[in-house]
PDB file of C-alpha atoms in Angstrom:
ATOM      1  CA  LEU A 601       2.757  13.352   1.859  1.00 94.00           C
ATOM      2  CA  ARG A 602       4.413  10.377   0.151  1.00 92.00           C
ATOM      3  CA  SER A 603       5.328   9.022   3.562  1.00 91.00           C
ATOM      4  CA  MET A 604       1.791   9.485   4.830  1.00 94.00           C
ATOM      5  CA  LEU A 605       0.233   7.804   1.791  1.00 96.00           C
ATOM      6  CA  ALA A 606       2.721   4.943   2.001  1.00 95.00           C
ATOM      7  CA  ALA A 607       1.962   4.399   5.690  1.00 95.00           C
ATOM      8  CA  TYR A 608      -1.795   4.499   5.043  1.00 96.00           C
ATOM      9  CA  PHE A 609      -1.974   2.153   2.070  1.00 95.00           C
ATOM     10  CA  PHE A 610       1.025  -0.129   2.687  1.00 94.00           C
ATOM     11  CA  SER A 611       0.949  -0.745   6.446  1.00 95.00           C
ATOM     12  CA  ASN A 612      -1.609  -2.290   8.775  1.00 94.00           C
ATOM     13  CA  ASP A 613      -1.283   0.196  11.615  1.00 95.00           C
ATOM     14  CA  GLY A 614      -0.032   3.461  10.039  1.00 95.00           C
ATOM     15  CA  ILE A 615       3.294   3.296  11.870  1.00 93.00           C
ATOM     16  CA  TYR A 616       5.829   4.676   9.411  1.00 88.00           C
ATOM     17  CA  ASN A 617       9.311   3.495   8.495  1.00 88.00           C
ATOM     18  CA  PHE A 618      11.527   4.380   5.538  1.00 86.00           C
ATOM     19  CA  ASP A 619      10.964   1.042   3.790  1.00 88.00           C
ATOM     20  CA  LEU A 620       7.296   1.906   3.269  1.00 92.00           C
ATOM     21  CA  ILE A 621       8.064   4.874   1.010  1.00 89.00           C
ATOM     22  CA  LYS A 622       9.691   2.508  -1.494  1.00 90.00           C
ATOM     23  CA  ASN A 623       6.151   1.493  -2.459  1.00 93.00           C
ATOM     24  CA  ILE A 624       5.818   4.888  -4.153  1.00 93.00           C
ATOM     25  CA  LYS A 625       8.284   4.817  -7.017  1.00 91.00           C
ATOM     26  CA  GLN A 626       9.808   7.768  -8.805  1.00 91.00           C
ATOM     27  CA  PHE A 627       8.977   8.307 -12.460  1.00 94.00           C
ATOM     28  CA  PRO A 628      10.707   8.517 -14.819  1.00 94.00           C
ATOM     29  CA  ASN A 629      13.455   6.055 -13.889  1.00 92.00           C
ATOM     30  CA  ILE A 630      15.917   5.303 -16.672  1.00 92.00           C
ATOM     31  CA  THR A 631      16.178   1.621 -15.724  1.00 91.00           C
ATOM     32  CA  LEU A 632      12.521   1.097 -16.756  1.00 92.00           C
ATOM     33  CA  PHE A 633      13.371   2.302 -20.253  1.00 93.00           C
ATOM     34  CA  GLU A 634      16.493   0.138 -20.412  1.00 92.00           C
ATOM     35  CA  LYS A 635      14.437  -2.952 -19.517  1.00 93.00           C
ATOM     36  CA  LEU A 636      12.273  -2.349 -22.598  1.00 94.00           C
ATOM     37  CA  GLY A 637      15.367  -2.103 -24.805  1.00 95.00           C
ATOM     38  CA  ILE A 638      14.954   1.624 -25.436  1.00 95.00           C
ATOM     39  CA  ASP A 639      18.117   3.488 -26.471  1.00 93.00           C
ATOM     40  CA  VAL A 640      18.520   5.690 -23.393  1.00 92.00           C
ATOM     41  CA  LYS A 641      21.345   7.637 -25.038  1.00 92.00           C
ATOM     42  CA  ASN A 642      18.795   8.967 -27.521  1.00 93.00           C
ATOM     43  CA  GLU A 643      16.715  11.577 -25.668  1.00 92.00           C
ATOM     44  CA  GLU A 644      13.980  11.665 -28.294  1.00 93.00           C
ATOM     45  CA  GLU A 645      13.564   7.876 -28.117  1.00 94.00           C
ATOM     46  CA  VAL A 646      13.166   8.088 -24.350  1.00 94.00           C
ATOM     47  CA  VAL A 647      10.551  10.856 -24.581  1.00 94.00           C
ATOM     48  CA  LYS A 648       8.702   8.930 -27.286  1.00 95.00           C
ATOM     49  CA  ASN A 649       8.363   5.921 -24.945  1.00 96.00           C
ATOM     50  CA  TYR A 650       7.158   7.548 -21.703  1.00 96.00           C
ATOM     51  CA  ILE A 651       3.586   6.338 -22.184  1.00 95.00           C
ATOM     52  CA  ARG A 652       4.723   2.910 -23.365  1.00 95.00           C
ATOM     53  CA  VAL A 653       6.628   2.455 -20.083  1.00 94.00           C
ATOM     54  CA  GLN A 654       3.539   3.529 -18.110  1.00 93.00           C
ATOM     55  CA  GLU A 655       1.443   0.986 -19.998  1.00 92.00           C
ATOM     56  CA  THR A 656       3.638  -1.772 -18.523  1.00 90.00           C
ATOM     57  CA  PHE A 657       2.495  -0.716 -15.006  1.00 84.00           C
ATOM     58  CA  ASN A 658      -1.146  -0.656 -15.992  1.00 83.00           C
ATOM     59  CA  GLN A 659      -1.119  -4.243 -17.235  1.00 78.00           C
ATOM     60  CA  LYS A 660      -1.204  -5.193 -13.543  1.00 73.00           C
ATOM     61  CA  ASN A 661      -4.696  -3.722 -13.190  1.00 71.00           C
ATOM     62  CA  SER A 662      -4.039  -2.038  -9.846  1.00 77.00           C
ATOM     63  CA  VAL A 663      -3.603   1.553  -8.736  1.00 80.00           C
ATOM     64  CA  HIS A 664      -0.029   2.823  -8.353  1.00 89.00           C
ATOM     65  CA  PHE A 665       1.218   5.997  -6.734  1.00 94.00           C
ATOM     66  CA  LEU A 666       4.110   7.566  -8.631  1.00 95.00           C
ATOM     67  CA  LYS A 667       6.190  10.559  -7.622  1.00 95.00           C
ATOM     68  CA  THR A 668       7.491  12.884 -10.310  1.00 96.00           C
ATOM     69  CA  HIS A 669       9.284  16.222 -10.592  1.00 94.00           C
ATOM     70  CA  SER A 670       8.382  16.390 -14.278  1.00 96.00           C
ATOM     71  CA  TYR A 671       6.077  18.923 -15.807  1.00 96.00           C
ATOM     72  CA  LEU A 672       3.161  17.646 -17.893  1.00 96.00           C
ATOM     73  CA  PHE A 673       4.993  18.114 -21.163  1.00 93.00           C
ATOM     74  CA  ASN A 674       4.302  17.588 -24.810  1.00 91.00           C
ATOM     75  CA  ILE A 675       7.628  17.404 -26.644  1.00 91.00           C
ATOM     76  CA  LYS A 676       7.395  16.918 -30.419  1.00 89.00           C
ATOM     77  CA  ASN A 677       3.877  15.497 -29.939  1.00 92.00           C
ATOM     78  CA  HIS A 678       5.101  13.024 -27.323  1.00 94.00           C
ATOM     79  CA  GLY A 679       3.323  13.499 -23.983  1.00 94.00           C
ATOM     80  CA  PHE A 680       4.504  12.796 -20.457  1.00 95.00           C
ATOM     81  CA  THR A 681       1.333  10.795 -19.823  1.00 96.00           C
ATOM     82  CA  ASP A 682      -2.300  10.500 -20.956  1.00 94.00           C
ATOM     83  CA  LEU A 683      -5.691   9.961 -19.364  1.00 92.00           C
ATOM     84  CA  ASN A 684      -5.543   6.213 -20.048  1.00 91.00           C
ATOM     85  CA  ASN A 685      -2.424   5.857 -17.916  1.00 93.00           C
ATOM     86  CA  SER A 686      -2.868   8.499 -15.223  1.00 94.00           C
ATOM     87  CA  LEU A 687      -5.932   8.223 -13.043  1.00 94.00           C
ATOM     88  CA  GLY A 688      -5.342  11.628 -11.497  1.00 96.00           C
ATOM     89  CA  SER A 689      -2.838  14.153 -10.211  1.00 97.00           C
ATOM     90  CA  ILE A 690      -2.101  15.214  -6.640  1.00 98.00           C
ATOM     91  CA  TYR A 691      -0.005  18.334  -7.097  1.00 98.00           C
ATOM     92  CA  ILE A 692       2.073  19.474  -4.121  1.00 96.00           C
ATOM     93  CA  VAL A 693       3.112  23.115  -4.193  1.00 97.00           C
ATOM     94  CA  ARG A 694       5.278  25.149  -1.838  1.00 94.00           C
ATOM     95  CA  ASP A 695       6.079  28.863  -1.629  1.00 95.00           C
ATOM     96  CA  PRO A 696       8.931  29.194  -4.171  1.00 96.00           C
ATOM     97  CA  ARG A 697      10.859  31.494  -1.830  1.00 95.00           C
ATOM     98  CA  ASN A 698      11.151  28.527   0.538  1.00 91.00           C
ATOM     99  CA  VAL A 699      11.831  26.104  -2.302  1.00 93.00           C
ATOM    100  CA  VAL A 700      14.983  28.107  -3.120  1.00 93.00           C
ATOM    101  CA  THR A 701      16.675  27.472   0.231  1.00 89.00           C
ATOM    102  CA  SER A 702      15.403  23.887   0.491  1.00 87.00           C
ATOM    103  CA  TYR A 703      16.637  23.023  -3.007  1.00 88.00           C
ATOM    104  CA  ALA A 704      19.971  24.789  -2.401  1.00 87.00           C
ATOM    105  CA  ASN A 705      20.585  22.543   0.613  1.00 81.00           C
ATOM    106  CA  HIS A 706      19.407  19.361  -1.115  1.00 79.00           C
ATOM    107  CA  ALA A 707      21.563  19.892  -4.198  1.00 81.00           C
ATOM    108  CA  SER A 708      24.498  21.478  -2.331  1.00 81.00           C
ATOM    109  CA  ILE A 709      24.420  24.616  -4.479  1.00 85.00           C
ATOM    110  CA  SER A 710      24.230  28.339  -3.746  1.00 90.00           C
ATOM    111  CA  ALA A 711      20.889  30.038  -3.141  1.00 91.00           C
ATOM    112  CA  GLU A 712      21.654  32.206  -6.189  1.00 95.00           C
ATOM    113  CA  ARG A 713      21.966  29.176  -8.454  1.00 94.00           C
ATOM    114  CA  ALA A 714      18.891  27.531  -6.897  1.00 93.00           C
ATOM    115  CA  CYS A 715      16.909  30.718  -7.572  1.00 95.00           C
ATOM    116  CA  ASN A 716      18.067  30.826 -11.195  1.00 96.00           C
ATOM    117  CA  ASP A 717      17.240  27.123 -11.630  1.00 94.00           C
ATOM    118  CA  LEU A 718      13.651  27.653 -10.486  1.00 95.00           C
ATOM    119  CA  ILE A 719      13.246  30.498 -12.972  1.00 97.00           C
ATOM    120  CA  GLU A 720      15.177  29.106 -15.954  1.00 96.00           C
ATOM    121  CA  LEU A 721      15.957  25.389 -15.681  1.00 91.00           C
ATOM    122  CA  GLU A 722      13.946  23.110 -17.986  1.00 92.00           C
ATOM    123  CA  LYS A 723      15.552  19.738 -17.262  1.00 92.00           C
ATOM    124  CA  MET A 724      17.991  18.082 -14.882  1.00 87.00           C
ATOM    125  CA  GLY A 725      19.898  14.824 -14.466  1.00 86.00           C
ATOM    126  CA  GLY A 726      20.680  12.509 -17.341  1.00 83.00           C
ATOM    127  CA  ASN A 727      24.286  11.618 -16.535  1.00 83.00           C
ATOM    128  CA  LEU A 728      24.426   8.023 -17.795  1.00 84.00           C
ATOM    129  CA  SER A 729      27.907   7.509 -16.345  1.00 80.00           C
ATOM    130  CA  LYS A 730      26.494   7.702 -12.798  1.00 76.00           C
ATOM    131  CA  LYS A 731      25.521   4.602 -10.825  1.00 72.00           C
ATOM    132  CA  THR A 732      22.257   5.681  -9.185  1.00 67.00           C
ATOM    133  CA  GLY A 733      19.027   5.816 -11.151  1.00 61.00           C
ATOM    134  CA  SER A 734      18.087   9.313  -9.973  1.00 72.00           C
ATOM    135  CA  GLU A 735      21.282  10.889 -11.328  1.00 78.00           C
ATOM    136  CA  ARG A 736      21.164   8.883 -14.574  1.00 85.00           C
ATOM    137  CA  THR A 737      17.565   9.832 -15.296  1.00 91.00           C
ATOM    138  CA  ARG A 738      16.828  12.979 -17.296  1.00 92.00           C
ATOM    139  CA  VAL A 739      13.799  14.764 -15.839  1.00 93.00           C
ATOM    140  CA  PHE A 740      12.017  17.512 -17.747  1.00 95.00           C
ATOM    141  CA  THR A 741      11.111  19.664 -14.774  1.00 94.00           C
ATOM    142  CA  GLY A 742      10.214  22.866 -16.565  1.00 95.00           C
ATOM    143  CA  THR A 743      10.499  26.049 -14.528  1.00 96.00           C
ATOM    144  CA  TRP A 744       8.651  26.297 -11.203  1.00 96.00           C
ATOM    145  CA  ALA A 745       5.774  28.181 -12.880  1.00 97.00           C
ATOM    146  CA  ARG A 746       5.646  25.995 -15.973  1.00 96.00           C
ATOM    147  CA  ASN A 747       5.544  22.868 -13.822  1.00 97.00           C
ATOM    148  CA  PHE A 748       2.712  24.226 -11.656  1.00 97.00           C
ATOM    149  CA  ASN A 749       0.637  25.465 -14.605  1.00 97.00           C
ATOM    150  CA  SER A 750       1.073  22.339 -16.731  1.00 97.00           C
ATOM    151  CA  TRP A 751      -0.614  19.910 -14.324  1.00 97.00           C
ATOM    152  CA  LYS A 752      -3.766  22.042 -14.127  1.00 96.00           C
ATOM    153  CA  SER A 753      -4.945  20.406 -17.356  1.00 93.00           C
ATOM    154  CA  PHE A 754      -6.169  17.513 -15.165  1.00 96.00           C
ATOM    155  CA  LYS A 755      -8.671  19.993 -13.651  1.00 94.00           C
ATOM    156  CA  SER A 756     -10.893  19.877 -16.726  1.00 92.00           C
ATOM    157  CA  GLN A 757     -11.283  16.120 -16.173  1.00 93.00           C
ATOM    158  CA  ASP A 758     -11.970  16.606 -12.439  1.00 95.00           C
ATOM    159  CA  ARG A 759      -8.868  14.528 -11.699  1.00 96.00           C
ATOM    160  CA  TYR A 760      -6.695  17.185 -10.020  1.00 98.00           C
ATOM    161  CA  LEU A 761      -6.044  17.967  -6.373  1.00 98.00           C
ATOM    162  CA  LEU A 762      -3.833  20.847  -5.294  1.00 98.00           C
ATOM    163  CA  VAL A 763      -2.123  20.373  -1.939  1.00 98.00           C
ATOM    164  CA  LYS A 764      -0.208  23.234  -0.385  1.00 97.00           C
ATOM    165  CA  TYR A 765       2.834  22.284   1.693  1.00 93.00           C
ATOM    166  CA  GLU A 766       1.793  24.949   4.186  1.00 94.00           C
ATOM    167  CA  ASP A 767      -1.608  23.264   4.716  1.00 95.00           C
ATOM    168  CA  LEU A 768       0.132  19.964   5.421  1.00 92.00           C
ATOM    169  CA  ILE A 769       1.959  21.742   8.240  1.00 90.00           C
ATOM    170  CA  SER A 770      -0.939  23.738   9.721  1.00 92.00           C
ATOM    171  CA  GLN A 771      -3.866  21.345   9.079  1.00 95.00           C
ATOM    172  CA  LYS A 772      -2.251  17.966   8.638  1.00 95.00           C
ATOM    173  CA  GLU A 773      -5.179  15.662   9.450  1.00 96.00           C
ATOM    174  CA  LYS A 774      -7.772  17.701   7.542  1.00 97.00           C
ATOM    175  CA  THR A 775      -5.514  17.978   4.469  1.00 97.00           C
ATOM    176  CA  PHE A 776      -4.624  14.282   4.501  1.00 97.00           C
ATOM    177  CA  ILE A 777      -8.291  13.230   4.749  1.00 97.00           C
ATOM    178  CA  LYS A 778      -8.975  15.484   1.750  1.00 97.00           C
ATOM    179  CA  VAL A 779      -6.242  13.615  -0.160  1.00 97.00           C
ATOM    180  CA  LEU A 780      -7.653  10.213   0.839  1.00 97.00           C
ATOM    181  CA  ASN A 781     -11.165  11.197  -0.255  1.00 97.00           C
ATOM    182  CA  PHE A 782      -9.730  12.281  -3.619  1.00 97.00           C
ATOM    183  CA  VAL A 783      -7.945   8.927  -4.045  1.00 96.00           C
ATOM    184  CA  TYR A 784     -11.077   6.940  -3.157  1.00 95.00           C
ATOM    185  CA  ARG A 785     -13.180   9.034  -5.544  1.00 95.00           C
ATOM    186  CA  LEU A 786     -10.750   8.330  -8.395  1.00 94.00           C
ATOM    187  CA  LYS A 787     -10.884   4.620  -7.556  1.00 91.00           C
ATOM    188  CA  LYS A 788     -14.701   4.849  -7.522  1.00 91.00           C
ATOM    189  CA  VAL A 789     -15.021   3.235  -4.122  1.00 90.00           C
ATOM    190  CA  ASN A 790     -16.593   4.472  -0.901  1.00 90.00           C
ATOM    191  CA  PRO A 791     -14.134   6.284   1.399  1.00 86.00           C
ATOM    192  CA  GLN A 792     -12.733   4.098   4.165  1.00 84.00           C
ATOM    193  CA  ILE A 793     -11.168   6.636   6.478  1.00 94.00           C
ATOM    194  CA  ASP A 794      -9.356   4.970   9.392  1.00 95.00           C
ATOM    195  CA  LEU A 795      -8.878   7.778  11.932  1.00 96.00           C
ATOM    196  CA  ALA A 796      -6.825   5.627  14.340  1.00 96.00           C
ATOM    197  CA  LYS A 797      -4.423   4.814  11.522  1.00 96.00           C
ATOM    198  CA  ILE A 798      -4.201   8.482  10.559  1.00 97.00           C
ATOM    199  CA  LYS A 799      -3.283   9.428  14.137  1.00 96.00           C
ATOM    200  CA  ASN A 800      -0.398   6.907  14.040  1.00 96.00           C
ATOM    201  CA  ILE A 801       0.699   8.291  10.686  1.00 96.00           C
ATOM    202  CA  ILE A 802       0.757  11.869  11.944  1.00 94.00           C
ATOM    203  CA  LEU A 803       2.767  10.842  15.000  1.00 92.00           C
ATOM    204  CA  THR A 804       5.332   8.749  13.121  1.00 92.00           C
ATOM    205  CA  THR A 805       5.786  11.060  10.114  1.00 89.00           C
ATOM    206  CA  ASP A 806       6.444  14.072  12.321  1.00 86.00           C
ATOM    207  CA  PHE A 807       9.372  15.998  10.825  1.00 79.00           C
ATOM    208  CA  LEU A 808      11.624  15.716  13.884  1.00 79.00           C
ATOM    209  CA  LYS A 809      10.974  11.965  14.120  1.00 79.00           C
ATOM    210  CA  MET A 810      11.887  11.487  10.465  1.00 76.00           C
ATOM    211  CA  LYS A 811      14.975  13.652  10.898  1.00 77.00           C
ATOM    212  CA  LYS A 812      16.041  11.470  13.836  1.00 81.00           C
ATOM    213  CA  LEU A 813      15.322   8.313  11.826  1.00 75.00           C
ATOM    214  CA  GLU A 814      17.563   9.604   9.037  1.00 73.00           C
ATOM    215  CA  GLU A 815      20.363  10.320  11.525  1.00 71.00           C
ATOM    216  CA  GLU A 816      20.093   6.776  12.917  1.00 73.00           C
ATOM    217  CA  LYS A 817      19.521   4.763   9.737  1.00 73.00           C
ATOM    218  CA  GLY A 818      20.210   7.065   6.792  1.00 67.00           C
ATOM    219  CA  PHE A 819      17.757   7.874   4.023  1.00 70.00           C
ATOM    220  CA  PHE A 820      18.205   6.441   0.544  1.00 61.00           C
ATOM    221  CA  GLU A 821      17.111   9.638  -1.241  1.00 62.00           C
ATOM    222  CA  SER A 822      19.681  11.909   0.426  1.00 62.00           C
ATOM    223  CA  LYS A 823      22.470  13.136  -1.830  1.00 65.00           C
ATOM    224  CA  THR A 824      26.218  13.261  -1.222  1.00 66.00           C
ATOM    225  CA  ASP A 825      27.991  16.609  -0.986  1.00 62.00           C
ATOM    226  CA  LYS A 826      30.490  16.641  -3.872  1.00 66.00           C
ATOM    227  CA  LYS A 827      32.915  18.811  -1.903  1.00 68.00           C
ATOM    228  CA  THR A 828      32.931  16.987   1.443  1.00 69.00           C
ATOM    229  CA  GLY A 829      31.816  13.489   0.415  1.00 66.00           C
ATOM    230  CA  LYS A 830      29.335  13.528   3.300  1.00 70.00           C
ATOM    231  CA  LYS A 831      25.608  12.870   3.088  1.00 66.00           C
ATOM    232  CA  ILE A 832      23.433  15.990   2.912  1.00 63.00           C
ATOM    233  CA  PRO A 833      20.515  15.678   5.363  1.00 63.00           C
ATOM    234  CA  PHE A 834      17.300  15.153   3.399  1.00 68.00           C
ATOM    235  CA  PHE A 835      15.250  16.256   6.401  1.00 66.00           C
ATOM    236  CA  ASN A 836      16.932  19.589   6.963  1.00 66.00           C
ATOM    237  CA  LEU A 837      14.833  22.465   8.353  1.00 66.00           C
ATOM    238  CA  GLY A 838      11.225  21.590   7.510  1.00 69.00           C
ATOM    239  CA  GLU A 839       8.824  24.349   8.532  1.00 73.00           C
ATOM    240  CA  HIS A 840      11.768  26.306   9.996  1.00 67.00           C
ATOM    241  CA  ASN A 841      12.995  26.861   6.455  1.00 73.00           C
ATOM    242  CA  ASP A 842      11.674  30.440   6.491  1.00 82.00           C
ATOM    243  CA  TRP A 843      12.465  32.694   3.521  1.00 83.00           C
ATOM    244  CA  LYS A 844      11.832  35.765   5.681  1.00 85.00           C
ATOM    245  CA  LYS A 845      14.902  34.841   7.735  1.00 86.00           C
ATOM    246  CA  LEU A 846      17.027  32.943   5.220  1.00 85.00           C
ATOM    247  CA  LEU A 847      16.546  34.410   1.753  1.00 89.00           C
ATOM    248  CA  ASP A 848      18.494  37.418   0.525  1.00 93.00           C
ATOM    249  CA  ILE A 849      16.154  40.331  -0.349  1.00 95.00           C
ATOM    250  CA  ARG A 850      17.535  40.465  -3.897  1.00 96.00           C
ATOM    251  CA  LEU A 851      16.670  36.794  -4.526  1.00 96.00           C
ATOM    252  CA  ARG A 852      13.295  37.225  -2.876  1.00 95.00           C
ATOM    253  CA  ASN A 853      12.479  40.094  -5.252  1.00 97.00           C
ATOM    254  CA  LYS A 854      13.693  38.047  -8.228  1.00 97.00           C
ATOM    255  CA  ILE A 855      11.398  35.132  -7.352  1.00 96.00           C
ATOM    256  CA  GLU A 856       8.405  37.395  -6.674  1.00 97.00           C
ATOM    257  CA  LYS A 857       8.868  39.166 -10.008  1.00 98.00           C
ATOM    258  CA  ALA A 858       9.278  35.927 -12.002  1.00 97.00           C
ATOM    259  CA  PHE A 859       6.318  34.121 -10.413  1.00 97.00           C
ATOM    260  CA  LYS A 860       4.042  37.026  -9.481  1.00 98.00           C
ATOM    261  CA  LYS A 861       0.963  35.660 -11.285  1.00 98.00           C
ATOM    262  CA  GLU A 862       1.198  32.143  -9.785  1.00 98.00           C
ATOM    263  CA  MET A 863       2.104  33.409  -6.285  1.00 97.00           C
ATOM    264  CA  ILE A 864      -0.952  35.699  -6.235  1.00 98.00           C
ATOM    265  CA  GLU A 865      -3.130  32.800  -7.431  1.00 97.00           C
ATOM    266  CA  LEU A 866      -1.808  30.611  -4.603  1.00 97.00           C
ATOM    267  CA  GLY A 867      -2.057  33.299  -1.934  1.00 96.00           C
ATOM    268  CA  TYR A 868       1.708  33.609  -1.464  1.00 96.00           C
ATOM    269  CA  LEU A 869       1.577  37.291  -2.426  1.00 95.00           C
TER     270      LEU A 869
END
């Protein structure tokens, strides 16, 4: 979805390339806090300044797309964001049984550990000795359920759109138009849906095309396997990442028990 949005709003023709996605930055990024002179070794100081960092974007008086893995937290009365700094939330959700195997590949960890992380892990990253921003940045992810539930608070302000990964696969054009209409409504402008552009976007953001592009040019968000030193493919299995075939029954049961309420709500159970 990031790729599709980037191609729609940051290209003339909707033909996608990896450079376009750089227009949608990841937040938080520890370098933004360092630029403001915040003591990044002090976790509480960082949390206290999340909104202050966002205010620096909003001085530019334009709409930004930001990607985050964070939950919508309130830690010691310090929030992740507020309604003055976030126009709305597009929340992308995926069946957690498929997230397990996808995350295990991406992070080069066992499916068992990936399963436990989804159920128990509250934060990740934060190694300031690393060179890349993503590894240096502490992200308060919350558990899979806590993350999903936290962002619903935007619903009461009518600024929330839930997008299911599965709908992006089965009804790509319809789902993307729904996203665009949501963005235009938040911006308070009339929708300007360019169907020709959307067709180019769907063609050029096809999973197999992006997988091939990564093989040819590399992808800056892919991680390195700590054991082999080789790059882990970011575009791995896509829709073929099927928990029914790949996930051990014991881990499947563990996920279904932990997230039963949310999975029923989303139609996954």
